[in-house]
mmCIF file of C-alpha atoms in Angstrom:
data_model
loop_
_atom_site.group_PDB
_atom_site.id
_atom_site.type_symbol
_atom_site.label_atom_id
_atom_site.label_comp_id
_atom_site.label_asym_id
_atom_site.label_seq_id
_atom_site.Cartn_x
_atom_site.Cartn_y
_atom_site.Cartn_z
ATOM 1 C CA UNK L 271 109.321 115.851 97.812
ATOM 2 C CA UNK L 272 105.821 115.221 96.521
ATOM 3 C CA UNK L 273 103.219 113.275 98.460
ATOM 4 C CA UNK L 274 99.590 112.359 97.852
ATOM 5 C CA UNK L 275 97.596 113.482 100.887
ATOM 6 C CA UNK L 276 94.132 112.204 101.669
ATOM 7 C CA UNK L 277 92.238 115.324 102.767
ATOM 8 C CA UNK L 278 88.669 113.974 103.022
ATOM 9 C CA UNK L 279 86.805 110.846 101.944
ATOM 10 C CA UNK L 280 87.310 110.295 98.198
ATOM 11 C CA UNK L 281 89.699 113.276 98.001
ATOM 12 C CA UNK L 282 93.467 113.378 97.429
ATOM 13 C CA UNK L 283 95.737 116.322 96.769
ATOM 14 C CA UNK L 284 99.379 116.410 95.695
ATOM 15 C CA UNK L 285 101.463 118.363 98.206
ATOM 16 C CA UNK L 286 105.078 119.075 99.084
ATOM 17 C CA UNK L 287 106.500 117.341 102.152
ATOM 18 C CA UNK L 288 109.907 117.899 103.717
ATOM 19 C CA UNK L 289 112.284 115.023 104.372
ATOM 20 C CA UNK L 290 115.521 115.053 106.385
ATOM 21 C CA UNK L 291 118.651 113.050 105.716
ATOM 22 C CA UNK L 292 118.436 109.516 107.116
ATOM 23 C CA UNK L 293 119.416 109.252 110.767
ATOM 24 C CA UNK L 294 121.793 106.724 112.334
ATOM 25 C CA UNK L 295 120.745 103.212 111.406
ATOM 26 C CA UNK L 296 118.319 104.444 108.747
ATOM 27 C CA UNK L 297 118.125 104.310 104.969
ATOM 28 C CA UNK L 298 116.432 106.802 102.684
ATOM 29 C CA UNK L 299 114.434 105.071 99.997
ATOM 30 C CA UNK L 300 112.920 106.271 96.741
ATOM 31 C CA UNK L 301 109.452 104.715 96.662
ATOM 32 C CA UNK L 302 108.948 103.010 93.301
ATOM 33 C CA UNK L 303 105.677 101.105 93.740
ATOM 34 C CA UNK L 304 102.868 100.942 96.320
ATOM 35 C CA UNK L 305 99.941 98.549 96.242
ATOM 36 C CA UNK L 306 96.460 99.823 97.054
ATOM 37 C CA UNK L 307 95.259 97.785 100.033
ATOM 38 C CA UNK L 308 91.752 97.061 101.258
ATOM 39 C CA UNK L 309 92.462 99.082 104.399
ATOM 40 C CA UNK L 310 93.494 102.020 102.175
ATOM 41 C CA UNK L 311 90.046 101.740 100.594
ATOM 42 C CA UNK L 312 88.416 101.824 104.044
ATOM 43 C CA UNK L 313 90.306 105.069 104.758
ATOM 44 C CA UNK L 314 89.427 106.488 101.333
ATOM 45 C CA UNK L 315 85.741 105.528 101.321
ATOM 46 C CA UNK L 316 84.741 105.462 104.983
ATOM 47 C CA UNK L 317 87.098 107.858 106.736
ATOM 48 C CA UNK L 318 88.333 105.209 109.168
ATOM 49 C CA UNK L 319 90.064 101.840 109.316
ATOM 50 C CA UNK L 320 88.880 99.263 111.821
ATOM 51 C CA UNK L 321 87.517 101.832 114.262
ATOM 52 C CA UNK L 322 90.482 104.223 113.927
ATOM 53 C CA UNK L 323 89.270 107.486 112.320
ATOM 54 C CA UNK L 324 91.343 109.346 109.768
ATOM 55 C CA UNK L 325 93.130 112.531 110.836
ATOM 56 C CA UNK L 326 93.392 114.814 107.806
ATOM 57 C CA UNK L 327 95.521 115.481 105.929
ATOM 58 C CA UNK L 328 97.255 112.115 105.962
ATOM 59 C CA UNK L 329 99.441 110.006 103.693
ATOM 60 C CA UNK L 330 98.287 106.406 103.420
ATOM 61 C CA UNK L 331 99.720 103.444 101.516
ATOM 62 C CA UNK L 332 101.669 100.610 103.172
ATOM 63 C CA UNK L 333 102.542 98.037 100.504
ATOM 64 C CA UNK L 334 105.776 99.594 99.196
ATOM 65 C CA UNK L 335 108.939 98.724 97.331
ATOM 66 C CA UNK L 336 111.786 101.020 96.342
ATOM 67 C CA UNK L 337 115.510 101.700 96.034
ATOM 68 C CA UNK L 338 117.991 103.192 98.493
ATOM 69 C CA UNK L 339 119.290 106.680 97.716
ATOM 70 C CA UNK L 340 121.203 107.377 100.964
ATOM 71 C CA UNK L 341 122.311 105.484 104.062
ATOM 72 C CA UNK L 342 122.648 106.896 107.555
ATOM 73 C CA UNK L 343 125.549 106.509 109.952
ATOM 74 C CA UNK L 344 126.242 102.977 111.093
ATOM 75 C CA UNK L 345 124.371 101.236 108.263
ATOM 76 C CA UNK L 346 126.361 98.337 106.843
ATOM 77 C CA UNK L 347 125.571 95.821 104.131
ATOM 78 C CA UNK L 348 123.295 98.224 102.252
ATOM 79 C CA UNK L 349 124.153 100.928 99.719
ATOM 80 C CA UNK L 350 122.618 103.418 97.324
ATOM 81 C CA UNK L 351 120.980 101.610 94.432
ATOM 82 C CA UNK L 352 119.929 98.543 96.423
ATOM 83 C CA UNK L 353 116.358 97.467 95.688
ATOM 84 C CA UNK L 354 113.953 96.154 98.279
ATOM 85 C CA UNK L 355 110.539 95.647 99.802
ATOM 86 C CA UNK L 356 109.775 97.998 102.687
ATOM 87 C CA UNK L 357 108.251 96.958 106.002
ATOM 88 C CA UNK L 358 105.798 99.639 107.254
ATOM 89 C CA UNK L 359 105.610 98.568 110.918
ATOM 90 C CA UNK L 360 107.931 100.160 113.485
ATOM 91 C CA UNK L 361 108.179 98.151 116.708
ATOM 92 C CA UNK L 362 109.541 99.150 120.119
ATOM 93 C CA UNK L 363 111.214 95.743 120.708
ATOM 94 C CA UNK L 364 111.008 96.073 124.518
ATOM 95 C CA UNK L 365 107.321 95.713 125.507
ATOM 96 C CA UNK L 366 105.972 92.392 126.773
ATOM 97 C CA UNK L 367 104.516 91.538 123.364
ATOM 98 C CA UNK L 368 107.718 92.222 121.428
ATOM 99 C CA UNK L 369 109.719 90.246 123.996
ATOM 100 C CA UNK L 370 107.352 87.293 123.553
ATOM 101 C CA UNK L 371 107.656 87.435 119.759
ATOM 102 C CA UNK L 372 104.240 89.001 119.108
ATOM 103 C CA UNK L 373 105.608 92.130 117.466
ATOM 104 C CA UNK L 374 102.455 92.705 115.418
ATOM 105 C CA UNK L 375 100.582 93.595 118.619
ATOM 106 C CA UNK L 376 103.431 95.723 120.013
ATOM 107 C CA UNK L 377 102.140 98.045 122.763
ATOM 108 C CA UNK L 378 104.005 100.966 121.164
ATOM 109 C CA UNK L 379 103.501 100.054 117.506
ATOM 110 C CA UNK L 380 103.843 102.787 114.909
ATOM 111 C CA UNK L 381 102.474 101.799 111.514
ATOM 112 C CA UNK L 382 103.324 104.012 108.569
ATOM 113 C CA UNK L 383 99.978 104.803 106.904
ATOM 114 C CA UNK L 384 98.019 105.630 110.051
ATOM 115 C CA UNK L 385 97.212 109.047 111.553
ATOM 116 C CA UNK L 386 100.390 111.005 112.412
ATOM 117 C CA UNK L 387 102.573 108.331 110.803
ATOM 118 C CA UNK L 388 102.741 109.090 107.051
ATOM 119 C CA UNK L 389 102.593 106.151 104.682
ATOM 120 C CA UNK L 390 104.199 105.548 101.316
ATOM 121 C CA UNK L 391 102.236 107.484 98.706
ATOM 122 C CA UNK L 392 105.212 109.846 98.542
ATOM 123 C CA UNK L 393 108.502 110.011 96.701
ATOM 124 C CA UNK L 394 110.937 109.269 99.549
ATOM 125 C CA UNK L 395 110.884 107.772 103.036
ATOM 126 C CA UNK L 396 113.412 107.235 105.830
ATOM 127 C CA UNK L 397 113.250 103.814 107.468
ATOM 128 C CA UNK L 398 115.288 101.725 109.911
ATOM 129 C CA UNK L 399 117.665 99.589 107.871
ATOM 130 C CA UNK L 400 116.001 96.497 109.380
ATOM 131 C CA UNK L 401 112.772 97.487 107.579
ATOM 132 C CA UNK L 402 114.455 97.200 104.173
ATOM 133 C CA UNK L 403 114.264 93.697 102.710
ATOM 134 C CA UNK L 404 116.550 93.347 99.641
ATOM 135 C CA UNK L 405 115.138 91.900 96.438
ATOM 136 C CA UNK L 406 116.943 90.550 93.365
ATOM 137 C CA UNK L 407 117.524 92.780 90.358
ATOM 138 C CA UNK L 408 115.159 90.591 88.336
ATOM 139 C CA UNK L 409 112.136 91.130 90.610
ATOM 140 C CA UNK L 410 109.833 93.934 89.404
ATOM 141 C CA UNK L 411 108.945 96.527 92.027
ATOM 142 C CA UNK L 412 105.245 95.721 91.559
ATOM 143 C CA UNK L 413 105.888 92.117 92.597
ATOM 144 C CA UNK L 414 107.944 93.253 95.587
ATOM 145 C CA UNK L 415 105.035 95.486 96.670
ATOM 146 C CA UNK L 416 103.035 92.272 97.155
ATOM 147 C CA UNK L 417 105.377 91.183 99.956
ATOM 148 C CA UNK L 418 103.511 93.075 102.686
ATOM 149 C CA UNK L 419 100.001 91.760 101.902
ATOM 150 C CA UNK L 420 101.331 88.281 101.083
ATOM 151 C CA UNK L 421 102.946 88.249 104.532
ATOM 152 C CA UNK L 422 99.492 89.021 106.006
ATOM 153 C CA UNK L 423 98.035 86.073 104.100
ATOM 154 C CA UNK L 424 100.811 83.831 105.359
ATOM 155 C CA UNK L 425 100.230 85.044 108.910
ATOM 156 C CA UNK L 426 96.572 84.039 108.641
ATOM 157 C CA UNK L 427 97.662 80.520 107.657
ATOM 158 C CA UNK L 428 100.091 80.380 110.562
ATOM 159 C CA UNK L 429 97.403 81.599 112.969
ATOM 160 C CA UNK L 430 94.958 78.926 111.808
ATOM 161 C CA UNK L 431 97.668 76.224 111.580
ATOM 162 C CA UNK L 432 96.773 75.151 108.042
ATOM 163 C CA UNK L 433 98.359 71.769 107.372
ATOM 164 C CA UNK L 434 99.088 69.922 104.112
ATOM 165 C CA UNK L 435 96.007 68.353 102.597
ATOM 166 C CA UNK L 436 93.488 70.356 104.637
ATOM 167 C CA UNK L 437 90.445 71.729 102.849
ATOM 168 C CA UNK L 438 89.977 75.494 102.901
ATOM 169 C CA UNK L 439 87.389 78.013 101.714
ATOM 170 C CA UNK L 440 88.558 81.554 100.964
ATOM 171 C CA UNK L 441 85.669 84.016 101.099
ATOM 172 C CA UNK L 442 86.344 87.126 99.029
ATOM 173 C CA UNK L 443 88.958 87.131 96.273
ATOM 174 C CA UNK L 444 90.117 90.703 96.239
ATOM 175 C CA UNK L 445 93.909 91.052 96.465
ATOM 176 C CA UNK L 446 94.221 89.631 99.993
ATOM 177 C CA UNK L 447 91.996 86.693 99.077
ATOM 178 C CA UNK L 448 94.029 85.998 95.933
ATOM 179 C CA UNK L 449 97.269 86.128 97.930
ATOM 180 C CA UNK L 450 95.723 83.794 100.503
ATOM 181 C CA UNK L 451 95.010 81.297 97.739
ATOM 182 C CA UNK L 452 98.640 81.524 96.590
ATOM 183 C CA UNK L 453 99.845 81.017 100.173
ATOM 184 C CA UNK L 454 97.570 77.973 100.558
ATOM 185 C CA UNK L 455 98.933 76.574 97.313
ATOM 186 C CA UNK L 456 102.489 76.981 98.639
ATOM 187 C CA UNK L 457 101.458 75.357 101.942
ATOM 188 C CA UNK L 458 100.182 72.309 100.007
ATOM 189 C CA UNK L 459 96.639 72.675 101.257
ATOM 190 C CA UNK L 460 94.077 70.264 99.893
ATOM 191 C CA UNK L 461 91.065 71.417 97.892
ATOM 192 C CA UNK L 462 90.715 75.221 97.881
ATOM 193 C CA UNK L 463 87.289 76.765 97.291
ATOM 194 C CA UNK L 464 87.080 80.467 96.406
ATOM 195 C CA UNK L 465 83.787 82.255 97.129
ATOM 196 C CA UNK L 466 83.355 85.528 95.238
ATOM 197 C CA UNK L 467 80.420 87.494 93.742
ATOM 198 C CA UNK L 468 82.399 89.223 90.943
ATOM 199 C CA UNK L 469 83.041 87.212 87.779
ATOM 200 C CA UNK L 470 86.442 88.727 86.985
ATOM 201 C CA UNK L 471 87.678 88.013 90.497
ATOM 202 C CA UNK L 472 86.452 84.436 90.279
ATOM 203 C CA UNK L 473 88.550 84.074 87.139
ATOM 204 C CA UNK L 474 91.598 85.584 88.870
ATOM 205 C CA UNK L 475 91.096 83.128 91.736
ATOM 206 C CA UNK L 476 91.067 80.251 89.262
ATOM 207 C CA UNK L 477 94.225 81.526 87.580
ATOM 208 C CA UNK L 478 96.108 81.924 90.855
ATOM 209 C CA UNK L 479 95.327 78.410 92.052
ATOM 210 C CA UNK L 480 91.816 77.868 93.458
ATOM 211 C CA UNK L 481 90.438 74.395 92.730
ATOM 212 C CA UNK L 482 86.824 75.597 92.627
ATOM 213 C CA UNK L 483 85.371 79.091 92.291
ATOM 214 C CA UNK L 484 81.755 79.669 93.242
ATOM 215 C CA UNK L 485 79.280 82.475 93.749
ATOM 216 C CA UNK L 486 78.192 83.174 97.341
ATOM 217 C CA UNK L 487 74.637 81.954 96.799
ATOM 218 C CA UNK L 488 75.926 78.541 95.781
ATOM 219 C CA UNK L 489 78.746 78.280 98.300
ATOM 220 C CA UNK L 490 77.136 76.498 101.226
ATOM 221 C CA UNK L 491 75.469 73.774 99.161
ATOM 222 C CA UNK L 492 78.461 73.167 96.899
ATOM 223 C CA UNK L 493 81.035 73.074 99.705
ATOM 224 C CA UNK L 494 78.918 70.888 101.973
ATOM 225 C CA UNK L 495 78.082 68.549 99.077
ATOM 226 C CA UNK L 496 81.754 68.475 98.093
ATOM 227 C CA UNK L 497 82.827 67.469 101.607
ATOM 228 C CA UNK L 498 80.132 64.892 102.296
ATOM 229 C CA UNK L 499 78.248 67.434 104.470
ATOM 230 C CA UNK L 500 81.331 67.684 106.730
ATOM 231 C CA UNK L 501 82.487 71.188 105.814
ATOM 232 C CA UNK L 502 85.978 72.525 105.271
ATOM 233 C CA UNK L 503 88.744 72.293 107.841
ATOM 234 C CA UNK L 504 89.164 76.071 107.756
ATOM 235 C CA UNK L 505 87.369 79.066 106.271
ATOM 236 C CA UNK L 506 89.294 82.300 105.759
ATOM 237 C CA UNK L 507 87.123 85.421 105.610
ATOM 238 C CA UNK L 508 88.899 87.994 103.458
ATOM 239 C CA UNK L 509 85.741 89.972 102.660
ATOM 240 C CA UNK L 510 84.811 90.943 106.231
ATOM 241 C CA UNK L 511 81.106 91.498 105.727
ATOM 242 C CA UNK L 512 78.518 90.400 108.268
ATOM 243 C CA UNK L 513 77.128 87.753 105.940
ATOM 244 C CA UNK L 514 80.590 86.444 104.993
ATOM 245 C CA UNK L 515 81.613 85.819 108.593
ATOM 246 C CA UNK L 516 78.343 83.979 109.231
ATOM 247 C CA UNK L 517 78.809 82.031 105.992
ATOM 248 C CA UNK L 518 82.296 81.000 107.136
ATOM 249 C CA UNK L 519 80.706 79.397 110.200
ATOM 250 C CA UNK L 520 78.141 77.612 108.072
ATOM 251 C CA UNK L 521 80.670 75.945 105.768
ATOM 252 C CA UNK L 522 83.276 74.958 108.379
ATOM 253 C CA UNK L 523 83.304 71.483 109.917
ATOM 254 C CA UNK L 524 82.753 70.664 113.580
ATOM 255 C CA UNK L 525 85.815 71.682 115.632
ATOM 256 C CA UNK L 526 87.088 73.586 112.604
ATOM 257 C CA UNK L 527 88.838 76.950 112.379
ATOM 258 C CA UNK L 528 87.973 80.345 110.966
ATOM 259 C CA UNK L 529 90.502 83.085 110.252
ATOM 260 C CA UNK L 530 89.230 86.652 110.041
ATOM 261 C CA UNK L 531 91.745 88.293 107.715
ATOM 262 C CA UNK L 532 89.618 91.118 106.323
ATOM 263 C CA UNK L 533 88.831 94.257 108.313
ATOM 264 C CA UNK L 534 85.154 94.810 109.119
ATOM 265 C CA UNK L 535 83.772 98.294 108.528
ATOM 266 C CA UNK L 536 81.931 98.297 111.859
ATOM 267 C CA UNK L 537 83.249 97.774 115.364
ATOM 268 C CA UNK L 538 80.414 95.402 116.281
ATOM 269 C CA UNK L 539 80.166 92.285 114.117
ATOM 270 C CA UNK L 540 77.230 89.876 114.220
ATOM 271 C CA UNK L 541 78.055 86.186 114.431
ATOM 272 C CA UNK L 542 75.932 83.052 114.529
ATOM 273 C CA UNK L 543 76.538 82.193 118.161
ATOM 274 C CA UNK L 544 74.516 78.984 118.031
ATOM 275 C CA UNK L 545 76.494 77.542 115.122
ATOM 276 C CA UNK L 546 79.767 78.750 116.612
ATOM 277 C CA UNK L 547 79.030 77.012 119.932
ATOM 278 C CA UNK L 548 77.448 73.885 118.526
ATOM 279 C CA UNK L 549 80.392 73.236 116.205
ATOM 280 C CA UNK L 550 82.918 74.404 118.817
ATOM 281 C CA UNK L 551 84.624 76.553 116.220
ATOM 282 C CA UNK L 552 87.911 78.315 116.891
ATOM 283 C CA UNK L 553 88.063 81.896 115.603
ATOM 284 C CA UNK L 554 91.432 83.451 114.809
ATOM 285 C CA UNK L 555 91.790 87.190 114.440
ATOM 286 C CA UNK L 556 94.553 88.392 112.127
ATOM 287 C CA UNK L 557 96.409 91.651 112.658
ATOM 288 C CA UNK L 558 98.736 92.337 109.771
ATOM 289 C CA UNK L 559 101.773 90.028 109.800
ATOM 290 C CA UNK L 560 104.462 88.983 112.250
ATOM 291 C CA UNK L 561 107.850 88.622 110.558
ATOM 292 C CA UNK L 562 106.523 86.686 107.539
ATOM 293 C CA UNK L 563 107.918 89.190 104.998
ATOM 294 C CA UNK L 564 111.065 87.182 104.240
ATOM 295 C CA UNK L 565 108.959 84.072 103.697
ATOM 296 C CA UNK L 566 106.687 86.065 101.390
ATOM 297 C CA UNK L 567 109.649 87.327 99.366
ATOM 298 C CA UNK L 568 110.969 83.789 98.979
ATOM 299 C CA UNK L 569 107.626 82.708 97.514
ATOM 300 C CA UNK L 570 107.604 85.730 95.200
ATOM 301 C CA UNK L 571 111.130 84.846 94.036
ATOM 302 C CA UNK L 572 110.353 81.176 93.508
ATOM 303 C CA UNK L 573 106.927 81.501 91.910
ATOM 304 C CA UNK L 574 106.645 85.023 90.556
ATOM 305 C CA UNK L 575 104.545 83.723 87.678
ATOM 306 C CA UNK L 576 101.751 82.778 90.092
ATOM 307 C CA UNK L 577 101.117 86.428 90.869
ATOM 308 C CA UNK L 578 101.211 87.900 87.371
ATOM 309 C CA UNK L 579 97.439 87.525 86.746
ATOM 310 C CA UNK L 580 96.501 89.718 89.717
ATOM 311 C CA UNK L 581 98.838 92.620 88.841
ATOM 312 C CA UNK L 582 96.341 94.183 86.475
ATOM 313 C CA UNK L 583 96.634 97.976 86.866
ATOM 314 C CA UNK L 584 99.320 100.620 87.363
ATOM 315 C CA UNK L 585 98.891 104.377 87.752
ATOM 316 C CA UNK L 586 101.277 107.258 88.389
ATOM 317 C CA UNK L 587 100.842 109.226 91.611
ATOM 318 C CA UNK L 588 99.304 112.091 89.591
ATOM 319 C CA UNK L 589 96.522 109.612 88.755
ATOM 320 C CA UNK L 590 95.905 108.468 92.317
ATOM 321 C CA UNK L 591 92.268 109.640 92.279
ATOM 322 C CA UNK L 592 91.617 107.464 89.246
ATOM 323 C CA UNK L 593 93.522 104.576 90.833
ATOM 324 C CA UNK L 594 91.380 104.649 93.965
ATOM 325 C CA UNK L 595 88.155 105.142 92.049
ATOM 326 C CA UNK L 596 88.849 102.002 89.997
ATOM 327 C CA UNK L 597 89.973 99.985 93.021
ATOM 328 C CA UNK L 598 87.074 101.052 95.243
ATOM 329 C CA UNK L 599 84.478 100.301 92.559
ATOM 330 C CA UNK L 600 86.116 96.980 91.575
ATOM 331 C CA UNK L 601 85.828 98.222 88.004
ATOM 332 C CA UNK L 602 87.740 97.608 84.770
ATOM 333 C CA UNK L 603 88.596 94.039 85.803
ATOM 334 C CA UNK L 604 90.941 95.292 88.508
ATOM 335 C CA UNK L 605 92.901 92.799 90.557
ATOM 336 C CA UNK L 606 95.738 94.642 92.261
ATOM 337 C CA UNK L 607 96.234 98.363 91.662
ATOM 338 C CA UNK L 608 99.820 99.641 91.884
ATOM 339 C CA UNK L 609 100.622 103.344 92.303
ATOM 340 C CA UNK L 610 104.063 104.612 91.230
ATOM 341 C CA UNK L 611 105.149 107.681 93.268
#
């Protein structure tokens, strides 16, 4: 089968990769659509993701959807032709973290798209049947590919315990920020501010459900004025820049919460310790998702029209260099880039 291998920063090549028949309990899936994630862009541009360096050549991509072509021994309830979203995380299910329900921090986690664990920019993949989440025939594969990042957004809301009516600021409205806005809308949050420097992303944020969209330079004054100088109940940093994390602290109320959903490019991140202490802020770190995929798929089924504005670009795998160039430069009005292996 063909695969797109990342061989150096900003460099892909198409290569042949062998694949065996699915083993017991596995399904073999034809990959139909893969979203380009912000962490893919870290790997592509910086040669590392969150302090984990690339090991070349490697296959990245972890926001997939596809259709079953074969089932392994012992698989029931699934058959060739079934369509689904694919979960990229492989858990051990027996470490202390899995046994306590914190599978996303499994001590033996294997995540398809990391070094030595090929991701989904390839034609076929074998997965445990439990990692295949069926979708209806009416759901486009591109929408189903949003299930993985939407689950991350939902996990950030669960971590920060966002309640109905609470005010929230989302900093950065790339794909994960846009999906966070949709998740907040579904959670019946109160006023949602979106903070974003790029005009086309501000417009996408408005279309997907933000109540107010503002440029970063105006954010602190407008949000504080709009909350009677109180600040928002929670700020969600989806941009993961030094200044955005500090800004999140500035615009959050006393005893408020901050969720760090984006992945910083550096291991050491500066924070405003004085503001953090004085306000007694609670900081939540977000690592992927933790069994929110089914919830994400339900939202995609119920309100698929919410997500249409962000699905702006599609490229074939032969065009993966172009796809990543557009996505990494935020050019051509790109919202979410989908690659079709």
